[in-house]
Short mmCIF file of C-alpha atoms in Angstrom, two decimals:
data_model
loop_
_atom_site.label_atom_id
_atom_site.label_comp_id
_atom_site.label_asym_id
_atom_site.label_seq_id
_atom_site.Cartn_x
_atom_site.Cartn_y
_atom_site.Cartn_z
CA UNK A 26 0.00 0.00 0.00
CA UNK A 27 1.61 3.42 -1.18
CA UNK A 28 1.75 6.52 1.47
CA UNK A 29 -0.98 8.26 -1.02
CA UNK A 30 -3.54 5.84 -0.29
CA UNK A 31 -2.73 5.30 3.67
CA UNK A 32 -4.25 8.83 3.91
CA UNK A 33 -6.57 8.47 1.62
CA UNK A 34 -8.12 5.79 3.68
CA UNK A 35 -7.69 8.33 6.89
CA UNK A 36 -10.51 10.55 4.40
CA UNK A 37 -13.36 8.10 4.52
CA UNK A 38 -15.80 8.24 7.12
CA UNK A 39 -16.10 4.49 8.61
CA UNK A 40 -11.76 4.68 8.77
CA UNK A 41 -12.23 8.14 10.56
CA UNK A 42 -14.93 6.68 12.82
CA UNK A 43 -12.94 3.56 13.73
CA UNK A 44 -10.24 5.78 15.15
CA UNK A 45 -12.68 7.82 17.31
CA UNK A 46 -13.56 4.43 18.40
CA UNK A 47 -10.20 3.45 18.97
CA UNK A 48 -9.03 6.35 20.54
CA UNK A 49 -12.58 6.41 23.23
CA UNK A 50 -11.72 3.15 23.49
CA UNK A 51 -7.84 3.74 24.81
CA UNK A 52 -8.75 6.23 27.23
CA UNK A 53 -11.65 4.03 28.96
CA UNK A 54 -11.64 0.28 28.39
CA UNK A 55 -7.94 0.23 30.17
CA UNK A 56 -9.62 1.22 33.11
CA UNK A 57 -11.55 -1.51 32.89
CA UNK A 58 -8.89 -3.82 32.09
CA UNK A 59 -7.17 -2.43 36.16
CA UNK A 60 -10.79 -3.26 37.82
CA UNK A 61 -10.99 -6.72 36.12
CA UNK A 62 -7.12 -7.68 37.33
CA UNK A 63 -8.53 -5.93 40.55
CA UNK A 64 -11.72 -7.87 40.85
CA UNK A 65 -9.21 -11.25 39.60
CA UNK A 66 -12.44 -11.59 37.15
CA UNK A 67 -10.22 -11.99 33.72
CA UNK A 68 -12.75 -14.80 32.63
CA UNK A 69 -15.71 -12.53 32.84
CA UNK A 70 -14.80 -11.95 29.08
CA UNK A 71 -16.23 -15.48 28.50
CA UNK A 72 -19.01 -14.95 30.65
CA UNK A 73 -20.04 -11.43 29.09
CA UNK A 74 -19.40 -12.48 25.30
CA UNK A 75 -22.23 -15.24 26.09
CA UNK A 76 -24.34 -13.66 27.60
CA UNK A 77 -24.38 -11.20 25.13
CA UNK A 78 -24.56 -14.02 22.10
CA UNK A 79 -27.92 -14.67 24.48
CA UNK A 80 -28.91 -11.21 24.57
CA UNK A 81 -28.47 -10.94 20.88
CA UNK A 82 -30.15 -13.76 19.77
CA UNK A 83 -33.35 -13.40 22.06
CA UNK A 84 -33.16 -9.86 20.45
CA UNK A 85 -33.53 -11.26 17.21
CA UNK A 86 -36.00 -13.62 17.98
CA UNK A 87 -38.04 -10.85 20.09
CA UNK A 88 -37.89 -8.38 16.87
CA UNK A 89 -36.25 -5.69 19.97
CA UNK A 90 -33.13 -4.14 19.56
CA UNK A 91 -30.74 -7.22 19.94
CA UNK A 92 -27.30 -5.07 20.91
CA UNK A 93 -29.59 -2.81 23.23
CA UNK A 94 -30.73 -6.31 25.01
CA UNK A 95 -27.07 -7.90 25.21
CA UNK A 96 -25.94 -4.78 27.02
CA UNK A 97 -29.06 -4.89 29.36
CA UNK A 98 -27.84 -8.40 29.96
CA UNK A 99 -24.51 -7.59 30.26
CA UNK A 100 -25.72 -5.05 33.02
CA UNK A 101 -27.88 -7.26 34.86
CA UNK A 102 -24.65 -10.11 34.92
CA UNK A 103 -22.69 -7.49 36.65
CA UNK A 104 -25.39 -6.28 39.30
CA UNK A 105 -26.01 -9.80 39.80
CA UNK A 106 -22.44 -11.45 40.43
CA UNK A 107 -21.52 -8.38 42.94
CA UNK A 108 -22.80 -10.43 46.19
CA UNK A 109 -20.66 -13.24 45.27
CA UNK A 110 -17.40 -11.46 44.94
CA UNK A 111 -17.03 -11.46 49.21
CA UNK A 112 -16.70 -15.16 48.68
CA UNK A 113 -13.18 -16.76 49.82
CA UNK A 114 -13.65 -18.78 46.42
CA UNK A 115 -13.81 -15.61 43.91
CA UNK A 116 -16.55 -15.38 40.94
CA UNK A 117 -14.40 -17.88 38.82
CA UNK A 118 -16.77 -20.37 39.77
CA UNK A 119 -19.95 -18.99 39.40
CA UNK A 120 -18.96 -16.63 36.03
CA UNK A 121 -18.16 -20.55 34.60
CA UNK A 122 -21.58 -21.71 35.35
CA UNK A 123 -23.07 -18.06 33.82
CA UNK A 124 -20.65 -19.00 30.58
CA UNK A 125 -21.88 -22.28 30.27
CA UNK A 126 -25.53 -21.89 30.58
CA UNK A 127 -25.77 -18.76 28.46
CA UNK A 128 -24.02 -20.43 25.86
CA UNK A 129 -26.62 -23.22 26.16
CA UNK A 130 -29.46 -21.02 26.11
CA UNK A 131 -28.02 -18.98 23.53
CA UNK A 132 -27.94 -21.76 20.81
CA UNK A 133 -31.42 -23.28 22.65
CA UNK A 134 -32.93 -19.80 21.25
CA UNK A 135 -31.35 -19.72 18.07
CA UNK A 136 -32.30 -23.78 17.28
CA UNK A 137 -36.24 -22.74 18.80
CA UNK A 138 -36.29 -19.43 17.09
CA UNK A 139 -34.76 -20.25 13.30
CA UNK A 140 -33.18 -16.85 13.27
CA UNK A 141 -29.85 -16.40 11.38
CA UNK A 142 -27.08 -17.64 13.58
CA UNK A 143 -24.78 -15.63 11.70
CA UNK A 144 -26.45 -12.34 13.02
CA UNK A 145 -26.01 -13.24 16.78
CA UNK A 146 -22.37 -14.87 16.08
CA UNK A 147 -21.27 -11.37 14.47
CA UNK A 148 -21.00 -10.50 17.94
CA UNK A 149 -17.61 -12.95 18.34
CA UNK A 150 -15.64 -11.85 15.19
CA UNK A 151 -16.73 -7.95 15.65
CA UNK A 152 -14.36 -5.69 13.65
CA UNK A 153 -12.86 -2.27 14.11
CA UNK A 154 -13.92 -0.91 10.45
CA UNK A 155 -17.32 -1.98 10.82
CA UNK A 156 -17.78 0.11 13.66
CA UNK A 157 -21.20 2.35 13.13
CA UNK A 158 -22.10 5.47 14.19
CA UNK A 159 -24.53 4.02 16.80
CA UNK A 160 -21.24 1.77 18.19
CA UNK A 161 -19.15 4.85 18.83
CA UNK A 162 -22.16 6.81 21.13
CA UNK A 163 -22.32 4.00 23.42
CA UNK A 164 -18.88 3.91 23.17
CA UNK A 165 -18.67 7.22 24.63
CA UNK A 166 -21.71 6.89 26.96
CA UNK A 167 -19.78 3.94 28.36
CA UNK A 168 -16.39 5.66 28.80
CA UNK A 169 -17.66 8.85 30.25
CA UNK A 170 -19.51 6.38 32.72
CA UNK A 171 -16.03 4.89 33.13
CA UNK A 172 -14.28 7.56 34.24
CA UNK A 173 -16.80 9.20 36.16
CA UNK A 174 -16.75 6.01 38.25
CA UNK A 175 -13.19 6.30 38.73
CA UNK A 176 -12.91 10.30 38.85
CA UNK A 177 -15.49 9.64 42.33
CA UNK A 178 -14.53 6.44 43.54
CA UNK A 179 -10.76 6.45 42.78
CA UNK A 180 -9.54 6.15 47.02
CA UNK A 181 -12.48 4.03 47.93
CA UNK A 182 -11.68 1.44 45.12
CA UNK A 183 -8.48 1.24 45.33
CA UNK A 184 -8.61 0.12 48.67
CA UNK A 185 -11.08 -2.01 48.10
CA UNK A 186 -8.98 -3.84 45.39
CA UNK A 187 -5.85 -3.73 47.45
CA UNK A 188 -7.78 -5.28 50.78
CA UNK A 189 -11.48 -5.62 50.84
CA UNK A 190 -11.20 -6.39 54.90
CA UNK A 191 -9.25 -3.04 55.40
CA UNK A 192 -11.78 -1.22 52.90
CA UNK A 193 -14.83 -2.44 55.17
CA UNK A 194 -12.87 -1.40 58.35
CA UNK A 195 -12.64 1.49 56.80
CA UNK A 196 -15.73 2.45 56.20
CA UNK A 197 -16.05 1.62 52.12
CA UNK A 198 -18.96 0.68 51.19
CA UNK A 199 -17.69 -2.61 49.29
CA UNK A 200 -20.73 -4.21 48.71
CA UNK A 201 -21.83 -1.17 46.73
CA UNK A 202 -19.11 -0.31 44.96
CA UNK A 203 -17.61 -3.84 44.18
CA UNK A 204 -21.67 -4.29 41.57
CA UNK A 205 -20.69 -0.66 40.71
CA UNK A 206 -17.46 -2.12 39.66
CA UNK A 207 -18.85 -5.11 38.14
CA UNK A 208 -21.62 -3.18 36.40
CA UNK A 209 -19.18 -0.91 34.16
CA UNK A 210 -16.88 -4.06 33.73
CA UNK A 211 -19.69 -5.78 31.86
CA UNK A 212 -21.39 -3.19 30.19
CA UNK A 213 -17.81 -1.91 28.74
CA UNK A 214 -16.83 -5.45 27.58
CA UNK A 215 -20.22 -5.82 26.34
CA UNK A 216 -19.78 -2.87 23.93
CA UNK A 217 -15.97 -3.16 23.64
CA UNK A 218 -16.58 -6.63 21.80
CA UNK A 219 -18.17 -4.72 18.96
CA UNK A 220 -15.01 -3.23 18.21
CA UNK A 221 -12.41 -5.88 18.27
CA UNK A 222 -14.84 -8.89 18.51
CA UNK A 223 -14.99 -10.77 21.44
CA UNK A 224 -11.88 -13.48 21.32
CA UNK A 225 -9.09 -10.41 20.94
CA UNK A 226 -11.09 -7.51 23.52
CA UNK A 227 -8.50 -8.44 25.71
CA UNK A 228 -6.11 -6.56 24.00
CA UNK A 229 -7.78 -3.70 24.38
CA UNK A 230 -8.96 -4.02 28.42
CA UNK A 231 -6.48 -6.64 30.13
CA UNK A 232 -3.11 -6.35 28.21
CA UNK A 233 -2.60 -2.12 28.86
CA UNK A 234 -4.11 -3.01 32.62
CA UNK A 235 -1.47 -5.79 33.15
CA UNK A 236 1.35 -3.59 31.23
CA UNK A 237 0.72 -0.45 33.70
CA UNK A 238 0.49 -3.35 36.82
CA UNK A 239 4.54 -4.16 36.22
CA UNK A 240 5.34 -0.56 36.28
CA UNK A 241 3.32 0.83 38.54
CA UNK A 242 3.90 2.21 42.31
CA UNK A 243 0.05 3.00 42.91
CA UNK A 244 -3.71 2.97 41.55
CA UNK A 245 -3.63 6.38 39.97
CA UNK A 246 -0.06 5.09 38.27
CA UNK A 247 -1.50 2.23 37.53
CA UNK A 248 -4.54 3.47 35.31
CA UNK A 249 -2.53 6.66 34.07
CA UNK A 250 0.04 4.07 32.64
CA UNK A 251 -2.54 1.85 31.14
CA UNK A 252 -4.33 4.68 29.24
CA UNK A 253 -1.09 5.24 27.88
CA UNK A 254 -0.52 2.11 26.87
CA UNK A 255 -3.81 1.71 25.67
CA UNK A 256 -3.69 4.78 23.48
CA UNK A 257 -0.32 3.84 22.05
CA UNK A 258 -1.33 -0.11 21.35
CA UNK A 259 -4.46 1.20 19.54
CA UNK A 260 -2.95 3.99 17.79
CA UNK A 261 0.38 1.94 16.84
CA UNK A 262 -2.19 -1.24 15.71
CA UNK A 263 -4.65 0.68 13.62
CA UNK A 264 -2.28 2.46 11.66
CA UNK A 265 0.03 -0.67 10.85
CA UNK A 266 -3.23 -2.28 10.14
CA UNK A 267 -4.32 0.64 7.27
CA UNK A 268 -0.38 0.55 6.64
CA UNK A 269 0.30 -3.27 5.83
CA UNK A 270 -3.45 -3.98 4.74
CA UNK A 271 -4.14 -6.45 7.75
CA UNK A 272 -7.28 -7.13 9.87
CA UNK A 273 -7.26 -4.41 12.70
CA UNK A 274 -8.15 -7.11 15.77
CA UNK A 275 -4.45 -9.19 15.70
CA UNK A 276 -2.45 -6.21 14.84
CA UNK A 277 -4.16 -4.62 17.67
CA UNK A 278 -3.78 -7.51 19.91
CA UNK A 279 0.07 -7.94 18.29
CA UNK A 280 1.44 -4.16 19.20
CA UNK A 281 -0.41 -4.54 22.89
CA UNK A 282 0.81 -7.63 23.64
CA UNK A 283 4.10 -6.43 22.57
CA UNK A 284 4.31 -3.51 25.14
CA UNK A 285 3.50 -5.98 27.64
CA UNK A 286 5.93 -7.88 26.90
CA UNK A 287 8.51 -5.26 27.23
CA UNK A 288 6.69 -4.70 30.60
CA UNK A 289 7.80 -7.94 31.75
CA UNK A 290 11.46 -7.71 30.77
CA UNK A 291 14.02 -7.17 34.12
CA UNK A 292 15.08 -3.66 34.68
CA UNK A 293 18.83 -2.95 35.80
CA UNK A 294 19.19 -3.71 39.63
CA UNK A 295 21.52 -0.90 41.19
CA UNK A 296 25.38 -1.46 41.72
CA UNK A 297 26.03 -3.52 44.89
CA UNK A 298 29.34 -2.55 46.55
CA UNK A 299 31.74 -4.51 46.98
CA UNK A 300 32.34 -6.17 50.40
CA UNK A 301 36.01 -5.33 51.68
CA UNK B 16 -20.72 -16.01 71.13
CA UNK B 17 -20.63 -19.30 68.79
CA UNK B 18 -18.89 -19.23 65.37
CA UNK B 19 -17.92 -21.52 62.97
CA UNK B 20 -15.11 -22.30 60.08
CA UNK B 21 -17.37 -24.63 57.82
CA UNK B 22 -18.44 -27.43 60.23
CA UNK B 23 -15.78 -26.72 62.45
CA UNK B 24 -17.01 -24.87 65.71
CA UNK B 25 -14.10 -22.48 65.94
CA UNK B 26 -15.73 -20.44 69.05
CA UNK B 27 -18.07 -22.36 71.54
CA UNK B 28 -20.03 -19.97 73.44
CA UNK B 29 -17.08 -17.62 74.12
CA UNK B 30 -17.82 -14.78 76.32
CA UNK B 31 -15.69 -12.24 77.08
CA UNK B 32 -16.63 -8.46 78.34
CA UNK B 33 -13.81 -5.52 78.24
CA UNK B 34 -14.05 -2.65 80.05
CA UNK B 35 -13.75 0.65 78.08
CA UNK B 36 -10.33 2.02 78.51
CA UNK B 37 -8.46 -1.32 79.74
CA UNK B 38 -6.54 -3.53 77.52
CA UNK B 39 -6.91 -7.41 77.26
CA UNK B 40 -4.25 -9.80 75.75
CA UNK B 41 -5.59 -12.56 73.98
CA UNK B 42 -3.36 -15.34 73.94
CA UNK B 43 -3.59 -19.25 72.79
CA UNK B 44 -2.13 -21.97 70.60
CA UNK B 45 -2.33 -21.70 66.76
CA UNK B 46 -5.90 -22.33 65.00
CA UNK B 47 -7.23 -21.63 68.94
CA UNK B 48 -9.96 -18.95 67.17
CA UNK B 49 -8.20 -16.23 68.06
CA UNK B 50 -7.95 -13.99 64.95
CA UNK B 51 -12.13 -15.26 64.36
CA UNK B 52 -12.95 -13.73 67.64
CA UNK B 53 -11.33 -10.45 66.47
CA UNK B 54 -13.12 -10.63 63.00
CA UNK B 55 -16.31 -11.29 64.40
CA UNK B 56 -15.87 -8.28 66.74
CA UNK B 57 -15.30 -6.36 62.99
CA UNK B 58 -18.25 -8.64 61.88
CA UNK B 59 -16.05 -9.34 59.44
CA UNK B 60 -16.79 -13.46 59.97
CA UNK B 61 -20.19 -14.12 60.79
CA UNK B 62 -21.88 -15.19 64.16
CA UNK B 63 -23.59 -18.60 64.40
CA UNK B 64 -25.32 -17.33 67.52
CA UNK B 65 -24.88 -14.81 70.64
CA UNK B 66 -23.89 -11.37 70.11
CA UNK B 67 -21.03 -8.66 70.20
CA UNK B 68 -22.24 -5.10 71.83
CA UNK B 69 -20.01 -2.22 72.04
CA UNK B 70 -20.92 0.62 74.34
CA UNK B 71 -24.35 -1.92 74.70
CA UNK B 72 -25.18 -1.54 71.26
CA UNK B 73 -25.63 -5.15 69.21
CA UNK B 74 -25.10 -4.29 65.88
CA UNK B 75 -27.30 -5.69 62.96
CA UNK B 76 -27.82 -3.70 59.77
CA UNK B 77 -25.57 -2.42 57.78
CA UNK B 78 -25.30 1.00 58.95
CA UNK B 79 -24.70 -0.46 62.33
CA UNK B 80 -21.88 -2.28 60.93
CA UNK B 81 -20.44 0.20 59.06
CA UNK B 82 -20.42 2.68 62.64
CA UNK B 83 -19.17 -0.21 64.43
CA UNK B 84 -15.88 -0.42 62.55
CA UNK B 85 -15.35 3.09 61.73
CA UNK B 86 -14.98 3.15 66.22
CA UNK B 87 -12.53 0.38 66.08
CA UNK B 88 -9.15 0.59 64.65
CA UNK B 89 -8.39 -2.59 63.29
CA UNK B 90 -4.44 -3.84 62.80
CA UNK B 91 -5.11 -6.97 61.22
CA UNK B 92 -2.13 -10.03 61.11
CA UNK B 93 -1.74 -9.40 57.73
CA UNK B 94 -3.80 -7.21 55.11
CA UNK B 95 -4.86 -9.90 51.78
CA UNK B 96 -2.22 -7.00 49.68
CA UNK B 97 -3.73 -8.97 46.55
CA UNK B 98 -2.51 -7.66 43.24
CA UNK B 99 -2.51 -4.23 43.43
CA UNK B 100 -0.19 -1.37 44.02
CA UNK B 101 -0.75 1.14 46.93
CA UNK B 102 1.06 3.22 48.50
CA UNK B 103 1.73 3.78 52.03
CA UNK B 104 0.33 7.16 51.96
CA UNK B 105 -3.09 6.00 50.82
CA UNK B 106 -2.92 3.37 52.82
CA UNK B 107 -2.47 5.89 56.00
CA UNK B 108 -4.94 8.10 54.35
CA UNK B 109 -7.26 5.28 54.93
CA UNK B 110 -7.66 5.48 58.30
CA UNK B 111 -9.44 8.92 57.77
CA UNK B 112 -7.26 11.74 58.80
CA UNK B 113 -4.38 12.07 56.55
CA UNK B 114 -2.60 14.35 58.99
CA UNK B 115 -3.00 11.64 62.12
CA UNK B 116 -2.14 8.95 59.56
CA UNK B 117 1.44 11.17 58.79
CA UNK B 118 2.11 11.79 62.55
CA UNK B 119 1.77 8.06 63.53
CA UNK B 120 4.09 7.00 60.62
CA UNK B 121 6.52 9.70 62.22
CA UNK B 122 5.93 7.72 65.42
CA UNK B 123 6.09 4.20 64.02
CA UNK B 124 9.51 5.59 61.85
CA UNK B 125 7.89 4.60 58.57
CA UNK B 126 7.28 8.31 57.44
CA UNK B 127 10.46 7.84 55.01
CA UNK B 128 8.72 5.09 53.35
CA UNK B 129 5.23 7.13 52.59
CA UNK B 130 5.59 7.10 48.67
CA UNK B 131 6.76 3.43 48.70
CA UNK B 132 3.85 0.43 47.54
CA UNK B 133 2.95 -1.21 50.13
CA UNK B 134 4.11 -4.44 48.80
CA UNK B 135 7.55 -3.67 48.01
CA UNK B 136 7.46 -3.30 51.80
CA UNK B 137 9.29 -6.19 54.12
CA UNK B 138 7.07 -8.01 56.74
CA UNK B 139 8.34 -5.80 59.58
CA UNK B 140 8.29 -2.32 57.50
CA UNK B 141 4.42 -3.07 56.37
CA UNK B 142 3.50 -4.33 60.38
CA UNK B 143 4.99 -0.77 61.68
CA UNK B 144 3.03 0.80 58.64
CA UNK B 145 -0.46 -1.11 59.70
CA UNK B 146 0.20 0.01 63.40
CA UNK B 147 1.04 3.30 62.30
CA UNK B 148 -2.56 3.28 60.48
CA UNK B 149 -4.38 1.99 63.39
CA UNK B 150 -3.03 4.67 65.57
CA UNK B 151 -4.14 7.40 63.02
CA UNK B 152 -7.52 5.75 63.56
CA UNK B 153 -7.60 6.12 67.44
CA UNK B 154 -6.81 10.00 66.71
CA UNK B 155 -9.30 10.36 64.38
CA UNK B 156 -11.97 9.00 67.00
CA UNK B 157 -12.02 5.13 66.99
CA UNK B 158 -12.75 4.06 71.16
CA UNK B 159 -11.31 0.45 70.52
CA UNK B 160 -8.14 -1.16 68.55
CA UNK B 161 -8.15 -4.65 68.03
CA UNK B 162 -4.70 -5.89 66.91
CA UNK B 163 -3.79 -9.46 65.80
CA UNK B 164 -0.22 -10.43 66.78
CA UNK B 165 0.78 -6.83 65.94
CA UNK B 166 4.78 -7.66 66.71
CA UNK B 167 5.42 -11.21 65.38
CA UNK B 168 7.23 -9.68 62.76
CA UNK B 169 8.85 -7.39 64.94
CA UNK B 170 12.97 -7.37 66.52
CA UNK B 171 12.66 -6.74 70.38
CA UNK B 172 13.30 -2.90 70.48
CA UNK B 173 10.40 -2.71 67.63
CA UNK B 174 8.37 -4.90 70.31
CA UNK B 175 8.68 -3.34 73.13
CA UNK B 176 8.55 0.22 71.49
CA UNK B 177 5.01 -0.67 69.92
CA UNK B 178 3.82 -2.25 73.03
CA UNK B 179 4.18 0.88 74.74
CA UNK B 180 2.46 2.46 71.98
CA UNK B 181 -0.82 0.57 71.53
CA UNK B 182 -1.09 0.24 75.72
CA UNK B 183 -0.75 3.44 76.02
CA UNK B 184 -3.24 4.64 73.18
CA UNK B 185 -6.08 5.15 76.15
CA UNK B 186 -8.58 3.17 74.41
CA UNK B 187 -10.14 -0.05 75.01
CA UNK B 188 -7.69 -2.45 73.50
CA UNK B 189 -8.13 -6.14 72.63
CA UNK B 190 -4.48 -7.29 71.40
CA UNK B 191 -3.96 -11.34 70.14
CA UNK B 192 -0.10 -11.52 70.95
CA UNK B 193 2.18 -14.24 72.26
CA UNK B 194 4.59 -11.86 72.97
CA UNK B 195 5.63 -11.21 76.31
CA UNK B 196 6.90 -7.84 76.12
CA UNK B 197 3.32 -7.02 74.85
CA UNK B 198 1.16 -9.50 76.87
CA UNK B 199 2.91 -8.20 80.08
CA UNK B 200 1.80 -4.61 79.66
CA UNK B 201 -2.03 -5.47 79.68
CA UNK B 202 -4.58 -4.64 81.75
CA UNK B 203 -5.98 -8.43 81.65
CA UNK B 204 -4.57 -11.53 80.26
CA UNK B 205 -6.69 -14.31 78.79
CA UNK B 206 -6.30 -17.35 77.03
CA UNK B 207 -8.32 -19.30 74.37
CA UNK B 208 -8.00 -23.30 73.76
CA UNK B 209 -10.11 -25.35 72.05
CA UNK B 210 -12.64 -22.06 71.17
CA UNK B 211 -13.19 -21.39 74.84
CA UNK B 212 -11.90 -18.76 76.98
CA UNK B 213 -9.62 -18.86 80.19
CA UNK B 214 -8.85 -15.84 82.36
CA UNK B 215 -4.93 -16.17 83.18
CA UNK B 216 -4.36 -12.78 84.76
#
């Protein structure tokens, strides 16, 4: 692909609209990515992109708005696995069971219903360039909800995610805030799976979160660093995507999994003097 | 009070009453309940039967809970320090009066480690640091500090020195210890065995 047509592509609208995308995207699903490692709920991916494959294909079915419905679904996951998180066990267990039996249900519907698979499984293999307008406003309306939680709750929660005893003792409100947590975490993956489809949305949630988590001395490090890194992974993937004529998703995934990468490398220890 | 681990009666109708202002040392073997009586004073485990007043009051909702353990400074045997970065600052901070949490940490002689994560810190550094936090508490207003074998990772100076400290806070004090140092500066001295309770001194 010449230079000439690399910005040519930049002039059409769905190219221009994926970046906007990408670029809402790095500035508020990274956050996400810090409360899932906080939560330790890095399978809820699984758990979301069925239930939303559910969501979708009752949608269909129901003739009502089937990506409205997944995100309602998504919602009501989140609200709904908050009073299990104060278990010793975690929510692996029971976000498992939700994975399983959504998936179930999900093809149940689409066997009973006869509606086009292919529409609900479009939800799986989601791609950048075929994001549409109405994509990119929930897109926003989820990341301004993002980072409004965190702008308000940015102490609270990250005590609660360092020690949920010492956040009680302290006078968080866990309970409350761990389904707030939960809520945004499912609702943003819900709509974030639009973008890169829902087998790679990790690169653009967990990989920046887990980058930042190496570096980092402190919460507000933490998320400053993966916004970075989110920003730069998307930025970096999308235009060696236009530039080498490749699917967005795995270049995506490619350029943030190599910053983590680099994350993980050893830094230089300091000089240790000699012993005389 | 009753409470349980599972099937496993951990407390068997412990009773034990503290008199506001006097400090009790709660000693006993390993696995004895010790640290279960102090979380269900925090209601942080939960009560199979009986109850656990404080100034009379037996709390029950949530808002009760949440007043309970905003008067108690807890120093817990080890915060859960999962996967996240904070620092020691924040940490302080939590106890709810930044300025309290800085002057205890000046006290505790951790205030050169306030922008350091708290899990860079070594087992001795982070105790001092949790002390230091508990102590902020009692200035900001908490009547009671519960403390679960708040010098085991402690050298003898450090033991002694925060001894004096959380004796001499002038709150009611319930301290798990088996350290002597500690135990010996107490008001009262009881021990638990076999999740009932034994007055020694």
């Amino acid at each position: 692909m010449t230079d000439t047509s690399f910005v040519d592509l930049f002039a059409l609208p769905g190219v221009q609209r994926s970046a906007w995308a990408l670029l809402v995207a790095g500035v508020s699903l990274p956050v996400v990515g810090v409360l899932i490692i906080g939560l330790d709920v890095i399978t809820v991916r699984f758990a979301v992109m069925h239930t939303a494959l559910l969501g979708i294909a009752l949608g269909l079915w129901w003739g009502v708005p089937p990506y409205g419905l997944a995100l309602g679904m998504c919602a009501v996951l989140g609200l709904s696995l908050a009073p299990l998180a104060s278990r010793p066990a975690g929510l692996s267990g029971p976000m498992s069971f939700v994975m399983t039996m959504t998936a179930a249900a999900a093809l149940l519907v689409l066997s009973i219903s006869g509606v086009n698979a292919n529409g609900a499984f479009e939800v799986l293999w989601g791609s950048i360039l075929a994001t549409r307008p109405e994509d990119l406003i929930v897109l926003v309306v989820v990341a301004v909800a993002v980072l409004t939680m965190f702008a308000t709750t940015r102490r609270r929660l990250a005590l609660v995610l360092f020690d949920r005893e010492l956040a009680l003792c302290s006078g968080v409100s866990v309970v409350a805030l761990t389904a707030l947590a939960l809520l945004v975490v499912c609702v943003s993956i819900g709509s974030a799976i639009r973008l890169t489809g829902a087998l790679l949305v990790d690169s653009v949630t967990i990989l920046p979160a887990l980058a930042a988590r190496n570096i980092a001395r402190s919460f507000g490090a933490m998320v400053a660093l993966a916004v970075m890194f989110g920003l730069v992974g998307n930025a970096v993937g999308f235009v060696a995507a236009l530039q080498f004529d490749q699917p967005p998703g795995p270049m995506l995934v490619l350029v943030a999994g190599t910053i983590t990468l680099v994350t993980f490398m050893p830094r230089r220890r300091p000089a240790i003097p000699a012993l005389h | 009070m009753v409470a349980c681990h599972g099937r496993a009666v951990v407390l068997a109708e412990v009773s034990l009453r503290i008199d506001a202002g006097s400090s009790v040392a709660l000693c006993g073997s390993n696995g004895a309940g010790k640290s279960t009586l102090a979380r269900c004073v925090l209601g942080l485990h939960p009560l199979t039967s009986g109850k656990v007043r404080l100034d009379g009051v037996h709390a029950t909702s949530r808002a009760q809970w949440s007043r309970r353990r905003s008067d108690i400074a807890y120093v817990p045997q080890r915060p859960a320090m999962g996967r996240f970065p904070l620092l020691v600052r924040e940490l302080l901070d939590s106890s709810g009066d930044p300025g309290a949490g800085r002057a205890a940490a000046e006290r505790l002689q951790v205030d050169h480690l306030l922008e350091r994560s708290a899990n860079t810190l070594s087992g001795g550094q982070l105790q001092r640091v949790m002390i230091a936090r508990g102590v902020a508490c009692v200035a900001r207003g908490a009547s009671v500090i519960v403390a679960d074998e708040p010098t085991s990772a402690l050298d003898f100076d450090g033991q002694a020195e925060v001894a004096e400290i959380l004796t001499g806070l002038g709150v009611t004090a319930l301290i798990i210890s088996h350290e002597q140092v500690l135990v010996d500066r107490c008001d009262r001295v009881v021990e638990m065995a076999q999740g009932r309770l034994r007055e020694v001194r």
